[in-house]
Coordinates of C-alpha atoms and ligand atoms in Angstrom, one line a residue:
X1 CA 109.3 6.5 112.3
X2 CA 113.1 7.6 112.2
X3 CA 115.9 5.7 113.9
X4 CA 117.1 8.1 116.9
X5 CA 119.9 8.0 119.1
X6 CA 119.9 9.3 122.6
X7 CA 123.4 10.2 124.1
X8 CA 123.7 9.3 127.8
X9 CA 121.9 7.0 130.3
X10 CA 121.8 8.9 132.9
X11 CA 118.2 10.3 134.1
X12 CA 117.8 13.1 131.3
X13 CA 119.2 10.5 128.5
X14 CA 117.1 7.8 129.8
X15 CA 113.6 9.5 130.7
X16 CA 114.1 10.8 127.2
X17 CA 114.4 6.9 126.3
X18 CA 111.2 6.0 127.8
X19 CA 109.4 9.1 126.6
X20 CA 110.5 8.3 123.0
X21 CA 110.0 4.6 122.9
X22 CA 106.8 4.5 124.3
X23 CA 105.4 7.1 121.8
X24 CA 107.2 4.2 119.4
X25 CA 110.1 5.8 117.9
X26 CA 113.0 3.1 117.2
X27 CA 115.5 4.5 120.0
X28 CA 119.3 3.5 120.9
X29 CA 120.8 5.0 123.9
X30 CA 124.7 5.5 123.6
X31 CA 126.6 6.1 126.9
X32 CA 129.9 6.5 128.3
X33 CA 128.9 5.1 131.2
X34 CA 126.0 3.0 132.3
X35 CA 123.1 4.2 134.8
X36 CA 125.1 3.1 138.1
X37 CA 128.3 4.9 137.0
X38 CA 126.5 8.4 135.9
X39 CA 126.2 11.2 137.9
X40 CA 122.4 11.0 138.4
X41 CA 122.8 7.6 141.0
X42 CA 124.8 9.7 143.3
X43 CA 121.8 12.4 143.8
X44 CA 119.9 12.2 146.7
X45 CA 117.5 12.4 145.3
X46 CA 114.6 14.8 146.3
X47 CA 111.9 16.7 144.0
X48 CA 112.1 20.1 144.3
X49 CA 111.3 23.7 143.3
X50 CA 113.5 25.6 140.5
X51 CA 114.1 28.5 140.0
X52 CA 116.4 28.6 137.6
X53 CA 116.3 29.8 133.7
X54 CA 114.4 29.5 131.3
X55 CA 112.0 29.9 134.3
X56 CA 108.8 30.1 133.0
X57 CA 109.8 26.6 131.3
X58 CA 111.2 25.8 134.7
X59 CA 108.5 26.2 136.5
X60 CA 106.2 24.4 133.4
X61 CA 108.7 21.4 133.5
X62 CA 108.8 20.8 137.5
X63 CA 105.2 20.7 137.3
X64 CA 105.0 17.4 135.3
X65 CA 107.7 15.7 137.0
X66 CA 105.9 16.2 140.3
X67 CA 102.7 14.8 138.7
X68 CA 104.9 11.6 137.1
X69 CA 106.6 11.2 140.4
X70 CA 102.8 11.1 142.1
X71 CA 101.9 8.7 139.9
X72 CA 105.2 6.3 140.2
X73 CA 105.3 6.9 144.0
X74 CA 101.8 4.8 143.8
X75 CA 103.6 1.8 142.1
X76 CA 105.9 -0.7 143.4
X77 CA 109.5 -1.3 142.0
X78 CA 109.8 2.2 141.2
X79 CA 112.1 3.5 143.7
X80 CA 110.0 6.3 144.2
X81 CA 108.4 7.4 147.4
X82 CA 106.0 10.9 148.4
X83 CA 107.8 11.4 152.4
X84 CA 107.5 13.6 154.9
X85 CA 109.9 16.8 154.6
X86 CA 111.4 18.8 156.9
X87 CA 112.8 21.5 155.8
X88 CA 114.8 24.6 157.9
X89 CA 116.3 27.9 157.0
X90 CA 115.6 31.2 155.1
X91 CA 113.4 30.2 153.5
X92 CA 112.6 33.8 152.7
X93 CA 108.8 33.4 151.7
X94 CA 106.7 36.7 151.5
X95 CA 102.9 37.4 151.7
X96 CA 102.4 35.7 147.9
X97 CA 104.3 32.0 147.1
X98 CA 106.1 32.5 144.4
X99 CA 104.5 30.0 142.2
X100 CA 107.3 27.0 142.6
X101 CA 107.0 27.1 146.0
X102 CA 103.4 27.0 145.5
X103 CA 104.0 23.6 143.6
X104 CA 105.3 22.4 146.7
X105 CA 102.5 19.2 148.2
X106 CA 101.5 20.1 152.1
X107 CA 103.3 22.8 152.2
X108 CA 103.1 24.4 156.1
X109 CA 104.8 26.2 158.4
X110 CA 107.2 24.0 161.0
X111 CA 106.2 24.5 164.9
X112 CA 109.2 26.1 165.9
X113 CA 109.5 24.1 169.3
X114 CA 109.5 21.0 167.0
X115 CA 112.7 22.1 165.0
X116 CA 116.7 20.8 166.2
X117 CA 119.9 21.8 165.9
X118 CA 118.8 26.1 166.8
X119 CA 117.0 26.2 163.8
X120 CA 114.0 28.9 163.8
X121 CA 112.0 28.6 161.0
X122 CA 111.3 25.9 158.9
X123 CA 108.5 24.4 156.9
X124 CA 106.4 20.9 156.4
X125 CA 105.7 19.3 153.4
X126 CA 105.9 16.0 151.1
X127 CA 107.9 15.3 148.6
X128 CA 109.0 12.9 146.1
X129 CA 111.7 11.0 147.3
X130 CA 113.6 8.8 144.7
X131 CA 115.9 6.1 145.6
X132 CA 118.6 6.8 142.2
X133 CA 119.8 3.6 141.7
X134 CA 116.3 1.5 142.2
X135 CA 115.1 4.4 139.5
X136 CA 117.5 4.5 137.1
X137 CA 117.3 0.4 137.2
X138 CA 113.4 1.1 137.0
X139 CA 113.7 3.4 134.1
X140 CA 116.3 1.4 132.2
X141 CA 113.5 -1.3 132.1
X142 CA 110.9 0.2 130.6
X143 CA 113.0 1.5 127.7
X144 CA 113.9 -2.3 127.4
X145 CA 110.1 -3.1 127.5
X146 CA 109.5 -0.5 124.6
X147 CA 112.2 -1.8 122.7
X148 CA 114.6 0.6 123.4
X149 CA 118.3 -0.9 123.6
X150 CA 121.5 1.0 125.8
X151 CA 125.1 0.0 125.1
X152 CA 128.2 1.4 126.1
X153 CA 129.5 3.3 123.3
X154 CA 131.0 6.7 124.4
X155 CA 130.7 9.6 121.2
X156 CA 133.8 11.9 119.8
X157 CA 131.0 14.2 118.8
X158 CA 126.9 14.7 118.0
X159 CA 128.1 14.8 114.0
X160 CA 129.2 10.8 115.1
X161 CA 126.5 10.0 116.8
X162 CA 124.1 12.0 113.4
X163 CA 125.8 9.5 111.3
X164 CA 124.1 6.1 112.3
X165 CA 120.8 8.2 113.2
X166 CA 118.7 11.6 111.1
X167 CA 117.6 12.4 115.3
X168 CA 120.2 13.1 118.0
X169 CA 119.1 13.5 121.6
X170 CA 122.0 15.1 123.6
X171 CA 121.8 13.7 127.4
X172 CA 125.9 14.1 128.0
X173 CA 125.1 16.5 130.9
X174 CA 128.7 16.9 131.9
X175 CA 129.9 15.5 129.1
X176 CA 128.7 18.0 126.6
X177 CA 131.1 20.6 127.0
X178 CA 133.3 18.5 125.0
X179 CA 130.7 17.3 122.6
X180 CA 129.8 20.5 121.7
X181 CA 131.4 23.1 122.7
X182 CA 129.5 24.1 125.7
X183 CA 131.7 26.9 127.6
X184 CA 129.0 27.4 129.6
X185 CA 129.2 24.3 131.6
X186 CA 130.5 23.4 135.0
X187 CA 131.1 21.4 137.1
X188 CA 129.5 22.2 140.8
X189 CA 131.3 19.0 142.8
X190 CA 129.0 16.8 145.0
X191 CA 129.6 14.4 148.1
X192 CA 127.5 12.0 149.5
X193 CA 128.0 9.7 152.9
X194 CA 125.6 6.9 152.8
X195 CA 124.7 5.2 156.1
X196 CA 122.2 2.3 157.0
X197 CA 118.7 3.6 157.7
X198 CA 118.8 3.1 161.4
X199 CA 114.8 3.1 161.1
X200 CA 114.2 7.4 159.6
X201 CA 111.0 8.1 157.1
X202 CA 111.6 11.7 157.2
X203 CA 113.8 14.3 154.5
X204 CA 115.6 16.4 156.5
X205 CA 116.7 19.3 154.5
X206 CA 118.6 22.7 155.3
X207 CA 117.8 25.5 152.5
X208 CA 120.9 28.3 152.5
X209 CA 123.2 29.7 149.9
X210 CA 126.0 28.9 151.5
X211 CA 128.7 25.5 150.2
X212 CA 128.1 23.0 152.8
X213 CA 124.4 22.7 153.9
X214 CA 122.7 19.7 156.5
X215 CA 120.0 17.2 154.3
X216 CA 119.8 13.8 154.9
X217 CA 117.6 11.3 152.5
X218 CA 116.0 7.9 154.1
X219 CA 115.7 5.8 151.6
X220 CA 114.4 2.2 152.6
X221 CA 118.1 0.6 153.4
X222 CA 120.1 3.5 153.3
X223 CA 120.3 7.7 154.3
X224 CA 121.8 9.5 151.8
X225 CA 123.7 12.3 154.2
X226 CA 124.8 15.8 152.3
X227 CA 125.8 18.5 151.1
X228 CA 128.1 20.0 149.6
X229 CA 128.6 22.4 146.4
X230 CA 131.7 23.1 145.2
X231 CA 132.4 25.2 141.8
X232 CA 134.8 24.9 138.8
X233 CA 136.1 21.4 140.5
X234 CA 136.6 18.4 137.8
X235 CA 138.1 16.5 140.6
X236 CA 135.5 14.0 141.7
X237 CA 138.0 12.1 144.9
X238 CA 135.9 11.8 147.9
X239 CA 137.1 14.5 150.5
X240 CA 137.6 12.4 154.1
X241 CA 137.4 16.1 156.1
X242 CA 133.8 16.7 154.0
X243 CA 132.5 12.6 155.2
X244 CA 133.1 13.8 158.7
X245 CA 131.6 17.3 158.5
X246 CA 128.7 15.7 156.7
X247 CA 128.2 13.4 159.3
X248 CA 128.2 15.5 162.0
X249 CA 126.8 17.4 160.9
X250 CA 123.6 15.0 159.3
X251 CA 123.9 13.7 163.9
X252 CA 123.9 16.6 165.3
X253 CA 120.5 16.8 163.6
X254 CA 119.6 13.3 164.0
X255 CA 121.3 11.4 167.0
X256 CA 119.7 7.8 166.0
X257 CA 122.6 8.0 162.5
X258 CA 125.2 8.2 165.1
X259 CA 125.8 4.8 165.7
X260 CA 125.2 3.8 162.2
X261 CA 127.5 2.4 159.6
X262 CA 128.8 4.2 156.8
X263 CA 128.6 1.7 153.4
X264 CA 129.9 4.0 150.8
X265 CA 130.9 7.6 150.4
X266 CA 129.5 8.8 146.7
X267 CA 130.6 11.8 144.8
X268 CA 129.4 13.4 141.2
X269 CA 129.6 16.3 139.4
X270 CA 126.3 18.5 139.0
X271 CA 126.2 19.7 135.1
X272 CA 125.5 23.8 135.9
X273 CA 124.8 26.6 133.3
X274 CA 123.3 29.2 133.5
X275 CA 120.5 27.8 131.9
X276 CA 119.3 24.3 130.7
X277 CA 119.8 24.3 126.7
X278 CA 117.0 22.4 125.7
X279 CA 116.2 23.1 121.6
X280 CA 116.3 21.1 118.7
X281 CA 119.7 22.4 116.2
X282 CA 120.0 21.3 112.8
X283 CA 122.8 18.8 111.8
X284 CA 123.4 18.7 108.4
X285 CA 120.7 16.3 107.5
X286 CA 120.0 15.5 110.6
X287 CA 118.6 16.5 114.1
X288 CA 120.6 17.5 117.1
X289 CA 118.1 17.8 120.4
X290 CA 120.0 18.8 123.1
X291 CA 118.9 18.3 126.9
X292 CA 121.2 19.2 129.5
X293 CA 122.3 21.4 132.3
X294 CA 120.4 20.7 134.1
X295 CA 122.9 21.5 137.5
X296 CA 121.2 20.2 140.4
X297 CA 117.8 19.6 139.4
X298 CA 118.4 17.1 136.5
X299 CA 115.8 14.6 138.2
X300 CA 113.2 17.4 139.5
X301 CA 112.9 18.4 136.0
X302 CA 113.4 14.5 133.9
X303 CA 109.7 14.5 133.1
X304 CA 109.2 17.9 131.6
X305 CA 112.6 17.7 129.9
X306 CA 112.1 14.4 128.3
X307 CA 108.5 15.4 127.4
X308 CA 109.5 18.3 125.2
X309 CA 112.3 16.3 123.9
X310 CA 109.5 13.6 122.6
X311 CA 107.7 17.1 121.4
X312 CA 110.7 18.4 119.5
X313 CA 111.9 15.0 117.6
X314 CA 108.1 14.9 116.5
X315 CA 107.9 18.5 115.2
X316 CA 109.8 17.7 111.9
Ligands
FAD401 C1 125.6 14.8 145.1 C2 124.1 15.7 143.8 C3 123.1 15.2 145.0 C4 122.0 15.7 143.9 N1 120.8 16.1 144.3 C5 119.7 16.2 143.4 C6 118.7 16.2 143.7 O1 118.4 15.9 144.9 N2 117.2 16.6 143.1 C7 117.9 16.3 141.8 O2 116.4 16.5 140.9 N3 118.7 16.6 141.0 C8 120.1 16.2 142.2 N4 121.2 16.2 141.6 C9 121.6 16.9 140.2 C10 121.2 15.8 139.4 O3 121.7 14.9 139.5 C11 121.7 16.1 137.8 O4 121.7 17.3 137.1 C12 121.3 14.9 137.1 O5 122.3 13.8 137.4 C13 121.9 15.3 135.7 O6 121.3 13.8 134.7 P1 122.2 13.5 133.3 O7 121.4 12.4 132.6 O8 122.3 15.2 132.5 O9 123.1 14.0 133.2 P2 124.6 12.4 133.6 O10 123.5 11.4 135.2 O11 125.7 13.0 134.0 O12 124.3 11.8 132.6 C14 125.4 12.0 131.5 C15 125.5 10.9 130.5 O13 126.0 10.7 129.3 C16 127.0 9.9 129.2 N5 128.2 10.5 128.8 C17 128.8 11.9 128.5 N6 129.5 11.6 127.6 C18 130.0 11.1 126.8 C19 129.9 11.1 125.3 N7 131.3 11.6 124.8 N8 129.4 10.1 124.3 C20 128.7 9.0 125.1 N9 128.1 9.2 126.6 C21 128.3 10.2 127.1 C22 127.6 9.5 130.7 O14 127.9 8.5 130.2 C23 126.4 9.4 131.4 O15 125.7 8.6 131.0 C24 122.3 16.2 142.6 C25 123.8 16.2 141.9 C26 124.8 15.7 143.3 C27 126.3 15.6 142.4

């Protein structure tokens, strides 16, 4: 089988490398930053319904990832767990559930009397919650176990990688803007405040269309609190005022977060694009399979996309 170079060691690159290496392809991952320093490490992260383009495909990718995350939740050491979730806000669910929403495990209305913070509508469910630093470690171990190698090796162009291998998989996230000249990619700045877990189990999520909302993801050792999204901001510097607003909003919903110490503030740039780019492109005598532009859904889409990458690599 031909050598494959995967560009990028975020969730897209590592999951693609796992699928390829486990299918027998010799895989090298070339990356500018190791997994703990990627955008992927900053994500909350929760699996959730995706409505972005290409809609039929994102629905299928989402469904495939859900299946895998449910299996991983039964394995120790993956960083994945099925967690109870309370989602509040304007959910605009009509008589018939959209197929994306129908995928949500255990979805049922919440009793309005149980809703905190003055919210009047809400739903309960059970969602895959992924502790990203631990999960990226798990994926890294799985790449290595299948014979794949990960090395620091920034590239200036996709062609540079194609000089080393006949098949290149481009999982460079926002880096694809420079690597491919894709001017439809843009950053969506995000910031999380990470605090010690005072004993929380349940995910809390506010759904709205505003640039700021309340959410927290209680992992065993830490709670990841958000959320914010600022379109077009490339600067990753954490904003102390945003930190305060996030803490205030989360503490209003969950008073047990009042006393708990802040561990760190982390930021990342979601790789936003009008649609996910997952396609094969000829590159002289080589081929490039692009897998980037997952915006706020890269974890959710990761397994479905990685399997499609492996299918495209296998289709000569
Ligand atoms: C605050 C926040 C919360 C989020 N929450 C969620 C969530 O709950 N659920 C969800 O599904 N998604 C969530 N996301 C979105 C998710 O994090 C992204 O969609 C996902 O991380 C994208 O993964 P990626 O591997 O494509 O890109 P990245 O993680 O950015 O990885 C890109 C990789 O490419 C490498 N690279 C770039 N350029 C080059 C180059 N020239 N040469 C070599 N290597 C290069 C980088 O070093 C890196 O290793 C969130 C994002 C943020 C910021």
